[in-house]
């Protein structure tokens, strides 16, 4: 066996890395929903990043995915999923498909996921991995997700995986009654992960969860301009 083969990670190595990720990064930070822990242990996160990142695919930080965008830190994916409070019956809108990793987690825990990405190449990569994993309840759109996806509204849940300068009212309008939306809100390099609930009178109730740093939501109802970093 040459040096390259000896260093090659096997299916078992990845499964072990996933278990280690859940035990050391997710559970100790307070995520206790059994279904989320199981799905985090099941979905092969390494398939959503370039092969050169496979050795660090389960590490405690974001990774590059091309187009100057990132796959989020595993804990943030778990936290956002938990705060969506999914029962399995929901129609979810995700803005910012990125690698498609969060989408895959959501597809296992909700009825349908509608996901929008502004970069066609990222959307295509995500779709390819989802097909390989046999995920069939995901619907894709390439375009400006800050406008939502009116054709399929209302949604039970909305998750925005890019930072918005303010609570996005246009997206809130596509949320169903008693639905909730998760969105990082704030300045360009520092935001508060915010849960926005629509009560039975259609009022907006906002709750800050934690500080975070996301890439910007670029679009008509997000940050204007063409910066991607
Ligand atoms: N959740 C993703 C994952 O698991 O890989 C990570 C998403 S990444 C942090 C944010 C994504 O939002 C990027 O892919 C970026 O291109 C996308 N994005 C930014 N503005 C957008 C917009 N207006 N519409 C759709 N996608 C947008």
XYZ file of N, CA and C and ligand atoms in Angstrom:
714
model
N 0.852 -1.203 0.000
C 0.000 0.000 0.000
C 0.891 1.258 0.000
N 0.689 2.179 -0.956
C 1.553 3.366 -0.933
C 1.019 4.397 0.068
N 1.823 5.480 0.253
C 1.504 6.478 1.277
C 0.123 7.071 1.106
N -0.263 7.297 -0.168
C -1.553 7.932 -0.428
C -2.705 7.051 0.098
N -2.624 5.738 -0.162
C -3.681 4.830 0.267
C -3.789 4.750 1.782
N -2.603 4.762 2.440
C -2.600 4.667 3.909
C -3.317 5.865 4.541
N -3.222 7.035 3.836
C -3.833 8.248 4.384
C -5.299 8.398 3.998
N -5.779 7.518 3.156
C -7.152 7.647 2.649
C -8.168 7.372 3.763
N -9.143 8.270 3.903
C -10.173 8.077 4.932
C -11.222 7.104 4.415
N -11.644 6.194 5.259
C -12.640 5.207 4.853
C -14.029 5.645 5.335
N -15.032 4.930 4.864
C -16.414 5.159 5.300
C -16.525 5.087 6.828
N -15.797 4.119 7.423
C -15.815 3.974 8.885
C -15.179 5.175 9.584
N -14.084 5.686 8.978
C -13.440 6.878 9.559
C -14.430 8.048 9.594
N -15.147 8.242 8.482
C -16.096 9.356 8.428
C -17.226 9.165 9.448
N -17.694 7.929 9.575
C -18.767 7.651 10.551
C -18.273 7.955 11.969
N -17.031 7.593 12.232
C -16.430 7.855 13.547
C -16.278 9.366 13.774
N -15.846 10.071 12.722
C -15.705 11.534 12.817
C -17.047 12.201 13.093
N -18.101 11.661 12.481
C -19.441 12.232 12.704
C -19.877 12.032 14.149
N -19.641 10.811 14.645
C -20.017 10.529 16.033
C -19.247 11.451 16.989
N -17.953 11.613 16.711
C -17.095 12.477 17.538
C -17.611 13.924 17.478
N -17.998 14.364 16.279
C -18.541 15.731 16.115
C -19.768 15.922 17.009
N -20.679 14.952 16.976
C -21.912 15.060 17.765
C -21.590 15.041 19.262
N -20.690 14.152 19.663
C -20.382 13.994 21.092
C -19.612 15.182 21.667
N -18.741 15.809 20.838
C -17.871 16.856 21.389
C -18.305 18.278 21.044
N -19.079 18.447 19.945
C -19.434 19.819 19.541
C -20.919 20.126 19.719
N -21.757 19.109 19.543
C -23.201 19.374 19.481
C -23.867 19.137 20.847
N -23.701 17.913 21.370
C -24.338 17.604 22.669
C -23.852 18.510 23.803
N -22.544 18.704 23.974
C -22.090 19.512 25.122
C -22.571 20.955 25.075
N -22.974 21.451 23.893
C -23.462 22.834 23.802
C -24.971 22.904 23.979
N -25.574 21.769 24.350
C -26.975 21.821 24.777
C -28.002 21.362 23.757
N -27.581 20.869 22.596
C -28.574 20.347 21.637
C -28.947 18.943 22.104
N -30.244 18.755 22.416
C -30.632 17.474 23.021
C -31.699 16.727 22.220
N -32.266 17.368 21.180
C -33.301 16.710 20.373
C -32.690 15.484 19.675
N -33.228 14.315 20.060
C -32.665 13.050 19.583
C -32.663 12.951 18.052
N -33.737 13.464 17.432
C -33.831 13.344 15.968
C -32.731 14.175 15.300
N -32.448 15.342 15.866
C -31.394 16.190 15.274
C -30.036 15.519 15.446
N -29.794 14.974 16.633
C -28.506 14.312 16.883
C -28.330 13.125 15.930
N -29.412 12.374 15.728
C -29.333 11.205 14.829
C -29.048 11.618 13.391
N -29.721 12.681 12.956
C -29.528 13.119 11.563
C -28.122 13.692 11.370
N -27.628 14.416 12.384
C -26.260 14.961 12.278
C -25.243 13.822 12.200
N -25.589 12.706 12.840
C -24.688 11.563 12.825
C -24.817 10.767 11.513
N -25.949 10.963 10.854
C -26.221 10.193 9.627
C -25.713 10.892 8.351
N -25.919 12.198 8.246
C -25.633 12.882 6.963
C -24.122 13.058 6.765
N -23.593 12.576 5.639
C -22.144 12.641 5.387
C -21.698 14.040 4.965
N -21.392 14.854 5.961
C -21.038 16.258 5.713
C -19.878 16.403 4.725
N -18.943 15.431 4.722
C -17.771 15.571 3.844
C -18.166 15.632 2.367
N -19.300 15.005 2.001
C -19.716 15.021 0.586
C -20.106 16.425 0.114
N -20.335 17.343 1.058
C -20.778 18.691 0.702
C -19.613 19.676 0.545
N -18.373 19.168 0.734
C -17.197 20.039 0.550
C -16.234 19.372 -0.430
N -15.312 20.162 -0.956
C -14.301 19.626 -1.873
C -13.446 18.570 -1.155
N -12.988 17.571 -1.918
C -12.199 16.472 -1.340
C -11.018 16.939 -0.495
N -10.425 18.063 -0.893
C -9.253 18.519 -0.137
C -9.618 18.904 1.302
N -10.905 19.152 1.556
C -11.336 19.492 2.924
C -11.883 18.289 3.694
N -11.880 17.108 3.092
C -12.462 15.946 3.768
C -11.842 15.671 5.140
N -10.514 15.822 5.292
C -9.952 15.554 6.625
C -10.497 16.485 7.713
N -10.969 17.689 7.321
C -11.499 18.609 8.347
C -13.006 18.833 8.192
N -13.668 17.941 7.450
C -15.102 18.139 7.168
C -15.956 18.137 8.432
N -15.481 17.486 9.519
C -16.287 17.387 10.752
C -15.707 18.245 11.877
N -14.809 19.178 11.506
C -14.192 20.056 12.508
C -15.163 21.173 12.903
N -14.815 21.832 14.000
C -15.710 22.788 14.661
C -15.647 24.191 14.042
N -15.742 24.280 12.732
C -15.672 25.599 12.083
C -16.273 25.517 10.672
N -16.570 26.695 10.068
C -17.064 26.683 8.687
C -15.933 26.298 7.720
N -16.284 25.967 6.484
C -15.284 25.641 5.458
C -15.685 26.315 4.146
N -14.698 26.609 3.282
C -15.041 27.210 1.979
C -15.770 26.221 1.077
N -16.709 26.744 0.270
C -17.452 25.883 -0.673
C -17.395 26.447 -2.097
N -16.552 27.480 -2.323
C -16.495 28.123 -3.639
C -17.340 29.385 -3.644
N -17.109 30.231 -4.671
C -17.841 31.506 -4.816
C -17.670 32.385 -3.570
N -16.582 32.147 -2.825
C -16.298 32.895 -1.583
C -17.381 32.707 -0.522
N -18.060 31.574 -0.576
C -19.114 31.256 0.389
C -18.637 30.120 1.296
N -19.404 29.829 2.328
C -18.989 28.814 3.312
C -20.134 27.864 3.672
N -19.739 26.647 4.076
C -20.660 25.731 4.744
C -20.546 26.093 6.227
N -21.685 26.239 6.907
C -21.665 26.710 8.295
C -21.057 25.675 9.241
N -20.569 26.167 10.375
C -20.068 25.318 11.468
C -21.161 24.302 11.852
N -20.799 23.033 12.100
C -21.820 22.029 12.429
C -22.744 22.451 13.569
N -22.193 23.055 14.627
C -23.025 23.443 15.765
C -24.094 24.466 15.356
N -23.720 25.420 14.504
C -24.696 26.446 14.070
C -25.831 25.787 13.274
N -25.469 24.785 12.452
C -26.500 24.056 11.685
C -27.460 23.366 12.661
N -26.896 22.720 13.686
C -27.723 22.013 14.676
C -28.592 23.001 15.456
N -27.993 24.118 15.863
C -28.728 25.115 16.653
C -29.891 25.708 15.848
N -29.619 26.090 14.598
C -30.679 26.687 13.776
C -31.797 25.669 13.546
N -31.393 24.412 13.350
C -32.402 23.361 13.138
C -33.261 23.206 14.391
N -32.616 23.186 15.557
C -33.370 23.020 16.807
C -34.346 24.177 17.021
N -33.877 25.395 16.727
C -34.732 26.572 16.966
C -35.912 26.645 16.001
N -35.865 25.852 14.923
C -37.013 25.818 13.996
C -38.148 24.965 14.554
N -37.813 24.119 15.543
C -38.828 23.326 16.236
C -39.708 22.534 15.247
N -39.075 21.641 14.523
C -39.766 20.895 13.461
C -40.415 19.621 13.996
N -41.621 19.333 13.483
C -42.304 18.095 13.888
C -42.231 17.036 12.792
N -41.897 17.468 11.574
C -41.876 16.546 10.444
C -42.966 16.874 9.430
N -43.894 17.791 9.792
C -45.026 18.086 8.903
C -44.856 19.419 8.148
N -43.765 20.094 8.375
C -43.651 21.476 7.896
C -43.173 21.616 6.449
N -43.599 22.728 5.872
C -43.067 23.175 4.586
C -42.081 24.296 4.929
N -40.813 24.067 4.603
C -39.755 24.991 5.029
C -39.164 25.712 3.823
N -38.953 27.022 3.979
C -38.222 27.792 2.962
C -36.827 28.068 3.511
N -35.811 27.700 2.741
C -34.423 27.991 3.130
C -33.842 28.981 2.121
N -33.290 30.075 2.636
C -32.626 31.044 1.756
C -31.117 30.892 1.968
N -30.394 30.557 0.886
C -28.951 30.315 0.964
C -28.672 28.823 1.022
N -28.872 28.128 -0.107
C -28.622 26.684 -0.164
C -27.164 26.377 0.163
N -26.257 27.209 -0.354
C -24.821 26.988 -0.135
C -24.409 25.601 -0.594
N -23.786 24.850 0.299
C -23.351 23.480 -0.035
C -24.525 22.511 -0.099
N -25.633 22.871 0.563
C -26.786 21.963 0.635
C -26.775 21.084 1.873
N -25.803 21.288 2.769
C -25.725 20.443 3.977
C -26.906 20.716 4.920
N -27.140 22.005 5.222
C -28.285 22.337 6.088
C -29.588 21.866 5.439
N -29.681 22.012 4.124
C -30.871 21.567 3.385
C -31.118 20.076 3.621
N -30.036 19.296 3.560
C -30.150 17.841 3.733
C -30.652 17.508 5.141
N -30.126 18.217 6.134
C -30.565 17.996 7.523
C -32.071 18.309 7.628
N -32.470 19.442 7.037
C -33.882 19.851 7.104
C -34.783 18.854 6.373
N -34.286 18.326 5.261
C -35.140 17.422 4.458
C -35.491 16.160 5.233
N -34.626 15.787 6.194
C -34.887 14.592 7.011
C -35.873 14.886 8.142
N -36.049 16.176 8.473
C -36.835 16.529 9.662
C -38.117 17.296 9.349
N -38.315 17.640 8.073
C -39.516 18.378 7.669
C -40.170 17.650 6.494
N -41.362 18.114 6.117
C -42.059 17.441 5.008
C -41.436 17.829 3.661
N -41.261 19.144 3.466
C -40.697 19.628 2.201
C -39.772 20.793 2.474
N -38.717 20.895 1.667
C -37.807 22.031 1.789
C -37.709 22.736 0.434
N -37.989 24.035 0.449
C -37.853 24.880 -0.736
C -36.603 25.710 -0.504
N -35.591 25.560 -1.375
C -34.319 26.210 -1.089
C -33.892 27.105 -2.248
N -33.411 28.310 -1.910
C -33.049 29.305 -2.931
C -31.583 29.700 -2.750
N -30.832 29.707 -3.866
C -29.412 30.076 -3.838
C -29.132 31.036 -4.998
N -28.305 32.056 -4.735
C -28.054 33.018 -5.813
C -27.010 32.529 -6.812
N -26.156 31.567 -6.399
C -25.142 31.027 -7.324
C -25.623 29.689 -7.895
N -25.808 29.653 -9.231
C -26.292 28.444 -9.893
C -25.370 27.245 -9.693
N -24.051 27.483 -9.681
C -23.087 26.387 -9.532
C -23.216 25.719 -8.166
N -23.414 26.504 -7.115
C -23.579 25.937 -5.766
C -24.877 25.132 -5.702
N -25.938 25.685 -6.293
C -27.235 24.988 -6.278
C -27.113 23.636 -6.977
N -26.380 23.610 -8.091
C -26.225 22.367 -8.854
C -25.424 21.326 -8.056
N -24.328 21.783 -7.422
C -23.541 20.846 -6.586
C -24.418 20.247 -5.484
N -25.188 21.119 -4.825
C -26.047 20.666 -3.722
C -27.040 19.623 -4.225
N -27.653 19.931 -5.360
C -28.667 19.041 -5.940
C -28.056 17.672 -6.269
N -26.833 17.670 -6.761
C -26.148 16.421 -7.123
C -25.923 15.558 -5.882
N -25.464 16.178 -4.788
C -25.219 15.407 -3.559
C -26.547 14.904 -2.984
N -27.576 15.757 -3.014
C -28.891 15.334 -2.491
C -29.418 14.129 -3.264
N -29.207 14.151 -4.597
C -29.684 13.028 -5.425
C -28.932 11.754 -5.025
N -27.624 11.894 -4.793
C -26.809 10.740 -4.386
C -27.315 10.166 -3.057
N -27.806 11.049 -2.191
C -28.285 10.603 -0.869
C -29.762 10.178 -0.906
N -30.381 10.306 -2.077
C -31.780 9.875 -2.224
C -32.782 10.805 -1.553
N -32.439 12.089 -1.423
C -33.358 13.052 -0.783
C -34.306 13.609 -1.856
N -35.577 13.369 -1.698
C -36.511 13.678 -2.794
C -37.546 14.742 -2.442
N -37.450 15.335 -1.248
C -38.466 16.328 -0.854
C -37.904 17.745 -0.873
N -36.921 17.976 -1.773
C -36.277 19.297 -1.848
C -36.572 19.922 -3.208
N -36.930 21.228 -3.193
C -37.240 21.953 -4.423
C -36.275 23.138 -4.523
N -35.717 23.362 -5.715
C -34.591 24.296 -5.862
C -34.975 25.495 -6.719
N -34.374 26.633 -6.350
C -34.527 27.815 -7.193
C -33.210 28.580 -7.166
N -32.780 29.068 -8.325
C -31.602 29.932 -8.364
C -32.092 31.361 -8.555
N -31.655 32.264 -7.668
C -32.094 33.655 -7.787
C -31.954 34.376 -6.464
N -32.615 35.517 -6.390
C -32.517 36.362 -5.194
C -33.521 35.893 -4.124
N -32.992 35.143 -3.159
C -33.839 34.602 -2.100
C -34.328 35.657 -1.121
N -33.748 36.862 -1.159
C -34.254 37.892 -0.232
C -35.706 38.245 -0.582
N -36.130 37.835 -1.794
C -37.524 38.071 -2.210
C -38.418 36.891 -1.840
N -37.810 35.829 -1.302
C -38.584 34.646 -0.925
C -38.951 33.817 -2.141
N -40.046 33.072 -2.000
C -40.528 32.230 -3.115
C -42.051 32.270 -3.035
N -42.608 33.405 -3.505
C -44.027 33.725 -3.302
C -44.966 32.636 -3.831
N -44.556 32.019 -4.942
C -45.392 31.000 -5.587
C -45.807 29.880 -4.625
N -44.919 29.558 -3.679
C -45.203 28.436 -2.770
C -45.536 28.872 -1.344
N -45.629 30.193 -1.119
C -45.977 30.701 0.215
C -47.444 30.385 0.511
N -47.866 30.288 1.765
C -47.068 30.534 2.963
C -46.247 29.310 3.385
N -45.160 29.587 4.105
C -44.300 28.536 4.642
C -44.503 28.436 6.152
N -44.325 27.215 6.681
C -44.441 27.022 8.135
C -43.188 27.527 8.847
N -42.069 27.417 8.156
C -40.790 27.855 8.713
C -39.964 28.491 7.601
N -39.158 29.496 7.974
C -38.195 30.077 7.026
C -36.849 30.149 7.730
N -35.809 29.700 7.045
C -34.460 29.773 7.612
C -33.581 30.513 6.603
N -32.918 31.547 7.083
C -32.061 32.358 6.216
C -30.629 32.141 6.695
N -29.813 31.548 5.833
C -28.469 31.177 6.287
C -27.429 32.188 5.793
N -27.867 33.436 5.655
C -26.972 34.544 5.318
C -27.460 35.752 6.116
N -26.530 36.715 6.332
C -26.841 37.807 7.257
C -27.637 38.921 6.612
N -28.695 39.333 7.281
C -29.566 40.395 6.784
C -29.343 41.673 7.610
N -29.376 42.849 6.955
C -29.184 44.090 7.714
C -30.334 44.369 8.683
N -31.503 43.808 8.405
C -32.642 44.008 9.312
C -33.605 42.829 9.198
N -34.617 42.807 10.045
C -35.620 41.733 9.994
C -36.317 41.824 8.630
N -36.196 40.803 7.786
C -36.706 40.908 6.401
C -38.229 40.797 6.304
N -38.877 41.954 6.165
C -40.338 42.016 6.202
C -40.971 41.252 5.033
N -40.344 41.332 3.851
C -40.868 40.628 2.679
C -40.947 39.128 2.924
N -39.913 38.583 3.579
C -39.906 37.148 3.887
C -40.904 36.842 4.999
N -40.988 37.729 5.975
C -41.958 37.555 7.070
C -43.373 37.430 6.498
N -43.645 38.194 5.440
C -44.985 38.157 4.821
C -45.283 36.803 4.182
N -44.243 36.005 3.899
C -44.451 34.675 3.294
C -44.520 33.565 4.352
N -44.524 33.986 5.610
C -44.602 33.031 6.723
C -46.070 32.831 7.101
N -46.439 31.572 7.367
C -47.806 31.290 7.782
C -48.042 31.702 9.237
N -49.310 31.704 9.625
C -49.685 32.047 10.999
C -49.032 31.079 11.983
N -48.498 31.608 13.066
C -47.773 30.840 14.099
C -46.505 30.191 13.579
N -46.061 30.618 12.396
C -44.789 30.117 11.864
C -43.625 30.896 12.447
N -42.426 30.396 12.247
C -41.270 31.172 12.695
C -40.162 31.155 11.657
N -39.323 32.177 11.779
C -38.249 32.407 10.814
C -36.964 32.612 11.599
N -35.876 32.019 11.124
C -34.576 32.221 11.774
C -33.702 33.019 10.840
N -33.068 34.060 11.366
C -32.260 34.913 10.488
C -31.175 35.634 11.294
N -29.934 35.625 10.792
C -28.905 36.445 11.432
C -29.136 37.907 11.039
N -29.335 38.768 12.030
C -29.640 40.177 11.756
C -28.563 41.058 12.373
N -28.061 42.018 11.586
C -27.110 42.957 12.176
C -26.157 43.538 11.165
N -24.956 43.890 11.662
C -23.958 44.563 10.831
C -23.252 43.544 9.940
N -22.417 44.052 9.058
C -21.774 43.203 8.061
C -20.951 42.069 8.691
N -20.222 42.354 9.772
C -19.343 41.319 10.338
C -19.771 40.835 11.720
N -20.941 41.171 12.161
C -21.404 40.725 13.477
C -22.927 40.821 13.535
N -23.552 39.689 13.798
C -25.021 39.689 13.825
C -25.540 38.957 15.065
N -26.846 39.052 15.272
C -27.522 38.265 16.300
C -28.428 37.280 15.572
N -28.240 35.994 15.874
C -29.154 34.993 15.314
C -30.513 35.243 15.967
N -31.506 35.529 15.131
C -32.807 35.999 15.644
C -33.928 35.054 15.198
N -34.819 34.756 16.157
C -36.016 33.985 15.781
C -37.199 34.952 15.752
N -37.871 34.976 14.615
C -39.009 35.875 14.445
C -40.265 35.019 14.276
N -41.201 35.198 15.189
C -42.435 34.399 15.147
C -43.586 35.287 14.686
N -44.497 34.692 13.910
C -45.711 35.425 13.501
C -46.851 34.934 14.386
N -47.403 35.820 15.210
C -48.474 35.366 16.104
C -49.819 35.326 15.358
N -50.877 34.928 16.062
C -52.163 34.724 15.385
C -52.753 36.032 14.849
N -52.215 37.187 15.310
C -52.689 38.471 14.769
C -51.772 38.962 13.648
N -50.786 38.126 13.293
C -49.866 38.517 12.217
C -48.755 39.440 12.693
N -48.635 39.587 14.030
C -47.600 40.473 14.578
C -46.241 39.757 14.597
N -45.170 40.558 14.538
C -43.802 40.033 14.552
C -43.269 40.011 15.980
N -42.861 38.832 16.463
C -42.245 38.750 17.800
C -40.792 38.316 17.610
N -39.863 39.142 18.074
C -38.442 38.851 17.830
C -37.741 38.414 19.102
N -36.860 37.436 18.960
C -36.122 36.900 20.106
C -34.670 36.665 19.655
N -33.720 37.294 20.348
C -32.306 37.099 20.020
C -31.822 35.783 20.627
N -31.056 35.022 19.871
C -30.583 33.721 20.363
C -29.110 33.770 20.763
N -28.247 34.221 19.835
C -26.818 34.325 20.161
C -26.127 35.169 19.101
N -24.917 35.577 19.391
C -24.123 36.306 18.410
C -23.648 35.334 17.334
N -23.429 35.835 16.130
C -22.955 34.971 15.042
C -22.356 35.840 13.935
N -21.646 35.180 13.021
C -21.102 35.884 11.851
C -21.410 35.055 10.607
N -22.241 35.580 9.728
C -22.601 34.898 8.479
C -22.159 35.738 7.289
N -22.019 35.098 6.135
C -21.809 35.842 4.888
C -23.100 36.619 4.593
N -22.982 37.716 3.827
C -24.163 38.575 3.651
C -25.243 38.005 2.727
N -26.471 38.341 3.047
C -27.609 38.100 2.170
C -27.579 39.250 1.154
N -27.231 38.904 -0.093
C -27.101 39.945 -1.115
C -28.373 39.957 -1.944
N -29.061 41.077 -1.979
C -30.262 41.096 -2.809
C -31.118 42.321 -2.539
N -32.235 42.372 -3.225
C -33.114 43.545 -3.144
C -33.545 43.835 -1.716
N -33.796 42.772 -0.922
C -34.208 42.976 0.472
C -33.102 42.580 1.444
N -31.865 42.602 0.981
C -30.719 42.307 1.851
C -29.700 43.406 1.706
N -28.415 43.004 1.679
C -27.365 43.981 1.435
C -27.300 44.252 -0.052
N -27.138 45.524 -0.411
C -26.998 45.855 -1.827
C -25.517 45.739 -2.179
N -25.219 45.584 -3.475
C -23.821 45.542 -3.890
C -23.416 44.144 -4.263
N -22.124 43.993 -4.570
C -21.681 42.733 -5.142
C -20.554 42.110 -4.335
N -20.486 42.385 -3.038
C -19.405 41.776 -2.264
C -19.875 40.427 -1.737
N -18.974 39.441 -1.777
C -19.359 38.070 -1.428
C -18.675 37.558 -0.176
N -17.620 38.214 0.248
C -16.768 37.619 1.291
C -17.512 37.337 2.567
N -26.483 26.568 4.912
C -25.426 26.496 3.947
C -24.685 25.192 4.018
O -25.078 24.312 4.785
O -23.720 25.044 3.275
C -24.482 27.638 4.116
C -24.997 28.858 3.504
S -23.784 30.102 3.279
C -23.355 30.545 4.907
C -24.845 31.417 2.743
C -25.371 31.224 1.341
O -26.326 32.245 1.084
C -24.303 31.362 0.265
O -24.265 30.239 -0.542
C -24.756 32.588 -0.532
O -24.456 32.531 -1.913
C -26.238 32.571 -0.284
N -26.922 33.853 -0.520
C -26.546 35.097 -0.184
N -27.474 35.981 -0.586
C -28.466 35.273 -1.181
C -29.707 35.610 -1.793
N -30.159 36.875 -1.883
N -30.459 34.625 -2.300
C -30.067 33.317 -2.220
N -28.897 32.945 -1.655
C -28.116 33.908 -1.132
